[in-house]
mmCIF file of C-alpha atoms in Angstrom:
data_model
loop_
_atom_site.group_PDB
_atom_site.id
_atom_site.type_symbol
_atom_site.label_atom_id
_atom_site.label_comp_id
_atom_site.label_asym_id
_atom_site.label_seq_id
_atom_site.Cartn_x
_atom_site.Cartn_y
_atom_site.Cartn_z
ATOM 1 C CA UNK E 73 0.248 -0.125 -0.178
ATOM 2 C CA UNK E 74 1.196 3.504 -0.911
ATOM 3 C CA UNK E 75 1.519 5.446 1.957
ATOM 4 C CA UNK E 76 0.890 8.942 0.208
ATOM 5 C CA UNK E 77 1.156 10.912 3.563
ATOM 6 C CA UNK E 78 4.577 9.654 4.107
ATOM 7 C CA UNK E 79 5.208 11.132 0.370
ATOM 8 C CA UNK E 80 3.926 14.515 1.134
ATOM 9 C CA UNK E 81 6.078 14.637 4.652
ATOM 10 C CA UNK E 82 8.911 13.726 2.302
ATOM 11 C CA UNK E 83 8.123 16.408 -0.313
ATOM 12 C CA UNK E 84 7.333 19.129 2.736
ATOM 13 C CA UNK E 85 10.858 18.547 4.183
ATOM 14 C CA UNK E 86 12.888 18.587 1.186
ATOM 15 C CA UNK E 87 11.436 21.573 0.345
ATOM 16 C CA UNK E 88 11.521 22.973 3.959
ATOM 17 C CA UNK E 89 15.533 22.479 3.595
ATOM 18 C CA UNK E 90 15.118 24.607 0.388
ATOM 19 C CA UNK E 91 13.132 27.193 0.706
ATOM 20 C CA UNK E 92 16.065 29.608 -0.037
ATOM 21 C CA UNK E 93 17.414 27.915 -2.916
ATOM 22 C CA UNK E 94 15.993 26.657 -7.080
ATOM 23 C CA UNK E 95 13.368 24.390 -6.207
ATOM 24 C CA UNK E 96 11.243 22.285 -9.364
ATOM 25 C CA UNK E 97 8.843 20.259 -9.542
ATOM 26 C CA UNK E 98 10.608 17.109 -10.393
ATOM 27 C CA UNK E 99 12.846 17.369 -7.273
ATOM 28 C CA UNK E 100 10.087 17.476 -4.808
ATOM 29 C CA UNK E 101 8.154 15.005 -6.725
ATOM 30 C CA UNK E 102 11.902 12.976 -6.620
ATOM 31 C CA UNK E 103 12.503 13.351 -2.883
ATOM 32 C CA UNK E 104 8.298 12.108 -2.485
ATOM 33 C CA UNK E 105 9.545 8.931 -4.607
ATOM 34 C CA UNK E 106 6.703 9.489 -6.964
ATOM 35 C CA UNK E 107 6.297 10.632 -10.319
ATOM 36 C CA UNK E 108 5.833 14.622 -11.334
ATOM 37 C CA UNK E 109 2.461 14.024 -12.626
ATOM 38 C CA UNK E 110 0.892 11.940 -10.442
ATOM 39 C CA UNK E 111 2.080 13.494 -7.260
ATOM 40 C CA UNK E 112 1.331 17.198 -8.148
ATOM 41 C CA UNK E 113 -2.486 15.488 -8.120
ATOM 42 C CA UNK E 114 -2.031 14.087 -5.122
ATOM 43 C CA UNK E 115 -0.184 16.669 -3.068
ATOM 44 C CA UNK E 116 -2.818 19.592 -3.914
ATOM 45 C CA UNK E 117 -5.864 17.250 -2.636
ATOM 46 C CA UNK E 118 -4.308 16.711 0.324
ATOM 47 C CA UNK E 119 -3.105 19.701 1.438
ATOM 48 C CA UNK E 120 -5.251 22.114 -0.822
ATOM 49 C CA UNK E 121 -2.328 23.896 -2.417
ATOM 50 C CA UNK E 122 0.084 22.874 -5.546
ATOM 51 C CA UNK E 123 3.399 22.741 -4.551
ATOM 52 C CA UNK E 124 4.590 25.627 -6.350
ATOM 53 C CA UNK E 125 2.119 27.523 -4.586
ATOM 54 C CA UNK E 126 2.451 25.933 -1.249
ATOM 55 C CA UNK E 127 6.334 26.778 -1.707
ATOM 56 C CA UNK E 128 6.150 30.165 -2.417
ATOM 57 C CA UNK E 129 3.397 30.637 0.696
ATOM 58 C CA UNK E 130 6.322 29.468 3.230
ATOM 59 C CA UNK E 131 9.622 31.730 1.469
ATOM 60 C CA UNK E 132 7.331 34.037 1.469
ATOM 61 C CA UNK E 133 6.328 33.444 5.683
ATOM 62 C CA UNK E 134 9.688 32.773 6.532
ATOM 63 C CA UNK E 135 11.029 36.577 4.318
ATOM 64 C CA UNK E 136 8.816 37.952 6.414
ATOM 65 C CA UNK E 137 9.900 36.634 9.638
ATOM 66 C CA UNK E 138 13.605 37.737 7.806
ATOM 67 C CA UNK E 139 12.392 41.578 7.714
ATOM 68 C CA UNK E 140 10.450 42.554 10.600
ATOM 69 C CA UNK E 141 12.503 39.812 13.115
ATOM 70 C CA UNK E 142 16.260 40.715 12.261
ATOM 71 C CA UNK E 143 15.104 43.715 9.868
ATOM 72 C CA UNK E 144 17.266 42.540 7.322
ATOM 73 C CA UNK E 145 17.435 44.483 3.828
ATOM 74 C CA UNK E 146 14.553 43.260 1.010
ATOM 75 C CA UNK E 147 16.531 43.293 -1.828
ATOM 76 C CA UNK E 148 18.950 40.881 0.292
ATOM 77 C CA UNK E 149 15.829 38.867 1.537
ATOM 78 C CA UNK E 150 14.370 39.399 -2.049
ATOM 79 C CA UNK E 151 17.518 37.369 -3.733
ATOM 80 C CA UNK E 152 17.943 34.445 -0.663
ATOM 81 C CA UNK E 153 14.415 33.396 -1.679
ATOM 82 C CA UNK E 154 15.151 32.964 -5.293
ATOM 83 C CA UNK E 155 13.136 35.782 -6.259
ATOM 84 C CA UNK E 156 14.559 37.320 -9.903
ATOM 85 C CA UNK E 157 14.320 41.027 -8.141
ATOM 86 C CA UNK E 158 13.720 43.433 -5.147
ATOM 87 C CA UNK E 159 10.650 44.454 -7.473
ATOM 88 C CA UNK E 160 8.928 41.357 -7.866
ATOM 89 C CA UNK E 161 9.375 40.819 -4.487
ATOM 90 C CA UNK E 162 7.804 43.459 -3.498
ATOM 91 C CA UNK E 163 4.389 42.260 -5.262
ATOM 92 C CA UNK E 164 4.401 38.579 -4.689
ATOM 93 C CA UNK E 165 4.601 40.340 -1.133
ATOM 94 C CA UNK E 166 1.902 42.760 -0.859
ATOM 95 C CA UNK E 167 -0.850 40.240 -2.549
ATOM 96 C CA UNK E 168 0.120 37.312 -0.123
ATOM 97 C CA UNK E 169 0.277 39.679 3.106
ATOM 98 C CA UNK E 170 -2.109 43.524 1.978
ATOM 99 C CA UNK E 171 0.686 45.553 2.347
ATOM 100 C CA UNK E 172 4.100 46.013 1.376
ATOM 101 C CA UNK E 173 7.702 44.334 2.417
ATOM 102 C CA UNK E 174 8.445 48.370 4.379
ATOM 103 C CA UNK E 175 4.706 48.495 6.255
ATOM 104 C CA UNK E 176 5.345 45.205 7.316
ATOM 105 C CA UNK E 177 8.095 46.554 9.703
ATOM 106 C CA UNK E 178 5.174 49.054 10.985
ATOM 107 C CA UNK E 179 2.802 45.934 11.429
ATOM 108 C CA UNK E 180 1.567 44.681 14.737
ATOM 109 C CA UNK E 181 1.048 41.236 12.717
ATOM 110 C CA UNK E 182 1.127 38.975 9.756
ATOM 111 C CA UNK E 183 -0.546 36.071 9.767
ATOM 112 C CA UNK E 184 2.694 33.308 9.468
ATOM 113 C CA UNK E 185 2.170 30.116 6.878
ATOM 114 C CA UNK E 186 3.272 27.224 9.213
ATOM 115 C CA UNK E 187 4.836 24.033 7.377
ATOM 116 C CA UNK E 188 2.264 21.471 7.333
ATOM 117 C CA UNK E 189 2.237 18.781 9.753
ATOM 118 C CA UNK E 190 0.553 16.171 7.126
ATOM 119 C CA UNK E 191 0.732 13.571 10.182
ATOM 120 C CA UNK E 192 -2.581 16.076 12.066
ATOM 121 C CA UNK E 193 -5.300 14.006 11.273
ATOM 122 C CA UNK E 194 -7.424 16.841 9.185
ATOM 123 C CA UNK E 195 -5.561 15.819 6.731
ATOM 124 C CA UNK E 196 -6.897 12.134 6.262
ATOM 125 C CA UNK E 197 -10.498 12.563 6.093
ATOM 126 C CA UNK E 198 -10.068 16.064 3.824
ATOM 127 C CA UNK E 199 -13.161 15.463 2.025
ATOM 128 C CA UNK E 200 -15.719 13.342 4.136
ATOM 129 C CA UNK E 201 -18.477 12.077 1.542
ATOM 130 C CA UNK E 202 -19.993 8.965 2.755
ATOM 131 C CA UNK E 203 -23.201 9.786 -0.244
ATOM 132 C CA UNK E 204 -20.572 8.298 -3.076
ATOM 133 C CA UNK E 205 -20.400 4.612 -4.006
ATOM 134 C CA UNK E 206 -17.632 3.026 -5.409
ATOM 135 C CA UNK E 207 -16.935 -0.474 -7.135
ATOM 136 C CA UNK E 208 -13.768 -1.384 -9.226
ATOM 137 C CA UNK E 209 -15.285 -2.445 -13.103
ATOM 138 C CA UNK E 210 -12.950 -3.871 -15.734
ATOM 139 C CA UNK E 211 -13.639 -2.048 -19.338
ATOM 140 C CA UNK E 212 -13.044 -2.741 -23.135
ATOM 141 C CA UNK E 213 -11.359 -0.280 -24.947
ATOM 142 C CA UNK E 214 -13.848 3.313 -25.082
ATOM 143 C CA UNK E 215 -13.787 5.481 -27.844
ATOM 144 C CA UNK E 216 -14.687 8.474 -26.772
ATOM 145 C CA UNK E 217 -15.445 11.932 -30.171
ATOM 146 C CA UNK E 218 -15.776 15.408 -29.003
ATOM 147 C CA UNK E 219 -15.044 19.679 -28.862
ATOM 148 C CA UNK E 220 -11.295 18.887 -26.864
ATOM 149 C CA UNK E 221 -10.605 22.314 -24.285
ATOM 150 C CA UNK E 222 -7.184 22.702 -22.824
ATOM 151 C CA UNK E 223 -7.167 24.995 -19.169
ATOM 152 C CA UNK E 224 -5.163 24.066 -16.178
ATOM 153 C CA UNK E 225 -5.567 23.372 -12.480
ATOM 154 C CA UNK E 226 -3.239 26.246 -11.108
ATOM 155 C CA UNK E 227 -5.238 29.254 -9.394
ATOM 156 C CA UNK E 228 -8.282 26.376 -9.941
ATOM 157 C CA UNK E 229 -8.610 27.804 -12.799
ATOM 158 C CA UNK E 230 -10.026 24.060 -14.272
ATOM 159 C CA UNK E 231 -12.909 24.836 -11.661
ATOM 160 C CA UNK E 232 -13.603 27.853 -13.587
ATOM 161 C CA UNK E 233 -13.218 26.586 -17.206
ATOM 162 C CA UNK E 234 -14.995 23.152 -16.947
ATOM 163 C CA UNK E 235 -18.457 23.941 -16.468
ATOM 164 C CA UNK E 236 -17.946 26.402 -18.949
ATOM 165 C CA UNK E 237 -16.466 23.617 -21.686
ATOM 166 C CA UNK E 238 -19.651 22.117 -20.808
ATOM 167 C CA UNK E 239 -21.727 24.722 -21.717
ATOM 168 C CA UNK E 240 -20.210 25.500 -25.054
ATOM 169 C CA UNK E 241 -20.379 21.850 -26.118
ATOM 170 C CA UNK E 242 -23.795 21.468 -25.502
ATOM 171 C CA UNK E 243 -24.559 25.049 -27.355
ATOM 172 C CA UNK E 244 -22.268 24.261 -30.657
ATOM 173 C CA UNK E 245 -24.486 21.930 -31.545
ATOM 174 C CA UNK E 246 -22.213 18.959 -32.201
ATOM 175 C CA UNK E 247 -23.804 16.689 -30.132
ATOM 176 C CA UNK E 248 -26.134 15.835 -32.356
ATOM 177 C CA UNK E 249 -23.885 15.911 -35.633
ATOM 178 C CA UNK E 250 -22.207 12.452 -34.295
ATOM 179 C CA UNK E 251 -24.510 9.793 -35.124
ATOM 180 C CA UNK E 252 -22.361 6.771 -34.395
ATOM 181 C CA UNK E 253 -23.100 7.152 -30.414
ATOM 182 C CA UNK E 254 -22.628 4.028 -27.825
ATOM 183 C CA UNK E 255 -24.559 3.692 -26.471
ATOM 184 C CA UNK E 256 -26.826 6.740 -27.271
ATOM 185 C CA UNK E 257 -27.634 9.371 -24.702
ATOM 186 C CA UNK E 258 -24.311 9.161 -22.968
ATOM 187 C CA UNK E 259 -22.037 11.652 -22.369
ATOM 188 C CA UNK E 260 -18.566 11.563 -21.243
ATOM 189 C CA UNK E 261 -15.731 14.038 -19.743
ATOM 190 C CA UNK E 262 -12.503 12.467 -20.764
ATOM 191 C CA UNK E 263 -9.361 14.584 -18.417
ATOM 192 C CA UNK E 264 -5.954 13.806 -20.252
ATOM 193 C CA UNK E 265 -2.143 15.062 -21.670
ATOM 194 C CA UNK E 266 -1.746 16.397 -18.515
ATOM 195 C CA UNK E 267 1.311 18.090 -18.239
ATOM 196 C CA UNK E 268 3.670 19.879 -15.606
ATOM 197 C CA UNK E 269 2.291 22.488 -15.281
ATOM 198 C CA UNK E 270 -0.407 20.907 -14.331
ATOM 199 C CA UNK E 271 -2.447 21.690 -17.517
ATOM 200 C CA UNK E 272 -4.579 19.403 -18.943
ATOM 201 C CA UNK E 273 -7.800 18.527 -21.973
ATOM 202 C CA UNK E 274 -10.383 18.164 -21.361
ATOM 203 C CA UNK E 275 -12.624 15.751 -24.180
ATOM 204 C CA UNK E 276 -16.618 15.880 -23.745
ATOM 205 C CA UNK E 277 -18.681 14.035 -26.474
ATOM 206 C CA UNK E 278 -20.316 10.362 -26.285
ATOM 207 C CA UNK E 279 -18.860 7.058 -26.712
ATOM 208 C CA UNK E 280 -18.516 5.857 -30.541
ATOM 209 C CA UNK E 281 -18.266 2.831 -31.927
ATOM 210 C CA UNK E 282 -15.424 3.831 -34.529
ATOM 211 C CA UNK E 283 -13.150 6.820 -35.058
ATOM 212 C CA UNK E 284 -13.620 9.051 -37.937
ATOM 213 C CA UNK E 285 -12.671 12.319 -38.874
ATOM 214 C CA UNK E 286 -15.383 14.875 -37.705
ATOM 215 C CA UNK E 287 -13.772 18.680 -38.385
ATOM 216 C CA UNK E 288 -13.762 20.478 -34.963
ATOM 217 C CA UNK E 289 -14.401 17.224 -32.767
ATOM 218 C CA UNK E 290 -11.470 14.879 -31.696
ATOM 219 C CA UNK E 291 -11.520 11.211 -31.061
ATOM 220 C CA UNK E 292 -9.897 9.966 -27.178
ATOM 221 C CA UNK E 293 -9.130 6.095 -27.131
ATOM 222 C CA UNK E 294 -10.049 5.774 -22.578
ATOM 223 C CA UNK E 295 -7.643 2.256 -22.501
ATOM 224 C CA UNK E 296 -9.450 -1.247 -21.888
ATOM 225 C CA UNK E 297 -8.131 -1.733 -17.887
ATOM 226 C CA UNK E 298 -9.481 -2.291 -14.346
ATOM 227 C CA UNK E 299 -11.206 0.940 -13.119
ATOM 228 C CA UNK E 300 -12.506 2.210 -9.583
ATOM 229 C CA UNK E 301 -16.319 3.677 -10.349
ATOM 230 C CA UNK E 302 -17.627 6.212 -8.272
ATOM 231 C CA UNK E 303 -20.665 6.635 -8.287
ATOM 232 C CA UNK E 304 -21.253 10.988 -7.253
ATOM 233 C CA UNK E 305 -24.791 12.313 -6.445
ATOM 234 C CA UNK E 306 -25.996 15.766 -7.163
ATOM 235 C CA UNK E 307 -25.741 17.914 -10.152
ATOM 236 C CA UNK E 308 -24.360 20.825 -9.474
ATOM 237 C CA UNK E 309 -20.607 21.589 -10.275
ATOM 238 C CA UNK E 310 -19.523 21.458 -6.754
ATOM 239 C CA UNK E 311 -20.694 18.348 -5.804
ATOM 240 C CA UNK E 312 -19.096 16.676 -8.775
ATOM 241 C CA UNK E 313 -15.801 19.211 -7.588
ATOM 242 C CA UNK E 314 -16.852 17.312 -4.335
ATOM 243 C CA UNK E 315 -16.796 14.204 -5.611
ATOM 244 C CA UNK E 316 -13.052 14.322 -7.189
ATOM 245 C CA UNK E 317 -11.459 15.976 -4.358
ATOM 246 C CA UNK E 318 -13.512 13.104 -2.051
ATOM 247 C CA UNK E 319 -11.506 10.022 -4.536
ATOM 248 C CA UNK E 320 -7.979 12.802 -4.720
ATOM 249 C CA UNK E 321 -7.883 13.862 -0.621
ATOM 250 C CA UNK E 322 -9.895 11.302 0.705
ATOM 251 C CA UNK E 323 -10.361 7.527 -0.938
ATOM 252 C CA UNK E 324 -6.950 7.874 -2.784
ATOM 253 C CA UNK E 325 -4.175 7.771 0.032
ATOM 254 C CA UNK E 326 -6.837 5.023 2.481
ATOM 255 C CA UNK E 327 -7.163 2.391 -0.016
ATOM 256 C CA UNK E 328 -4.579 -0.821 -0.580
ATOM 257 C CA UNK E 329 -5.546 -0.009 -4.517
ATOM 258 C CA UNK E 330 -3.157 2.058 -6.931
ATOM 259 C CA UNK E 331 -3.854 4.189 -9.594
ATOM 260 C CA UNK E 332 -2.394 3.545 -12.721
ATOM 261 C CA UNK E 333 -1.096 6.112 -14.913
ATOM 262 C CA UNK E 334 -3.928 7.002 -17.477
ATOM 263 C CA UNK E 335 -7.200 8.911 -17.956
ATOM 264 C CA UNK E 336 -9.926 9.725 -15.589
ATOM 265 C CA UNK E 337 -13.301 10.833 -17.113
ATOM 266 C CA UNK E 338 -16.693 11.455 -16.019
ATOM 267 C CA UNK E 339 -19.722 9.200 -17.307
ATOM 268 C CA UNK E 340 -23.042 10.746 -17.588
ATOM 269 C CA UNK E 341 -26.307 9.086 -19.351
ATOM 270 C CA UNK E 342 -29.729 9.000 -18.201
ATOM 271 C CA UNK E 343 -29.941 9.511 -14.421
ATOM 272 C CA UNK E 344 -27.538 12.943 -14.846
ATOM 273 C CA UNK E 345 -31.244 14.335 -14.897
ATOM 274 C CA UNK E 346 -30.338 17.935 -13.528
ATOM 275 C CA UNK E 347 -32.244 17.729 -10.029
ATOM 276 C CA UNK E 348 -31.131 16.450 -6.287
ATOM 277 C CA UNK E 349 -31.975 12.722 -7.491
ATOM 278 C CA UNK E 350 -28.911 13.189 -10.528
ATOM 279 C CA UNK E 351 -26.172 10.350 -10.153
ATOM 280 C CA UNK E 352 -23.123 10.797 -12.024
ATOM 281 C CA UNK E 353 -20.126 8.282 -12.168
ATOM 282 C CA UNK E 354 -16.262 9.003 -11.781
ATOM 283 C CA UNK E 355 -14.035 7.132 -13.418
ATOM 284 C CA UNK E 356 -10.077 6.234 -12.430
ATOM 285 C CA UNK E 357 -7.607 3.694 -13.961
ATOM 286 C CA UNK E 358 -5.950 1.131 -11.398
ATOM 287 C CA UNK E 359 -3.164 -0.659 -11.823
#
């Protein structure tokens, strides 16, 4: 069984030792003995921060200590904590604390961002969701043809973009153009092509019987394999987001099953009624 808490602890320890050094996501992932692609998502969902965002917040917290408690010069602190210039440091500092570095010395108190203790029990059940039902299935290869867009998990951009992508898909009329949908009525949202900057593609469309060229559309293959399936209640965007968060921040770190490299996808069919009784499925590939 993979101990994700131990791996995050290793990653946090590595970042703490390198607050004053150039650090890259690949190095943090390597320190946690995990693939960068997979570990970045686990870190985000378990801690609520991207690795880059966490490192930035910790550097600013320690920089504030150096400025306020030790009276060090802004330029020295900025360069020591890996900012390209005092100006870049001042902008980041004000965005984080609401005051510039000079004003910080005259402020009664600043909120300090302390290192995460992943052994704290609050991280072990981050998104409890007892209404989610789960099972494991073996699926044959599935082709999906649909409209594809690219977005990112950075700054939670995907949570804003994904509902818009679905609206654009329905407005485009492409659903009616895809005559070989199999089964008819089902729609999938397939998440693929993740990169190390947390960018990814969302392809929305029905499963189809064969691959063929369609102007403006992409055909994507969901490989045959073993999948964990989670049935999510509710039809609002926050219901679906809560399902994803539960899977990655609560279920996966506490299961004996291991996620495989591959695509995740949402499955919507006649059960997705648009009201409180709506149900949909999330599929996660398993090793």
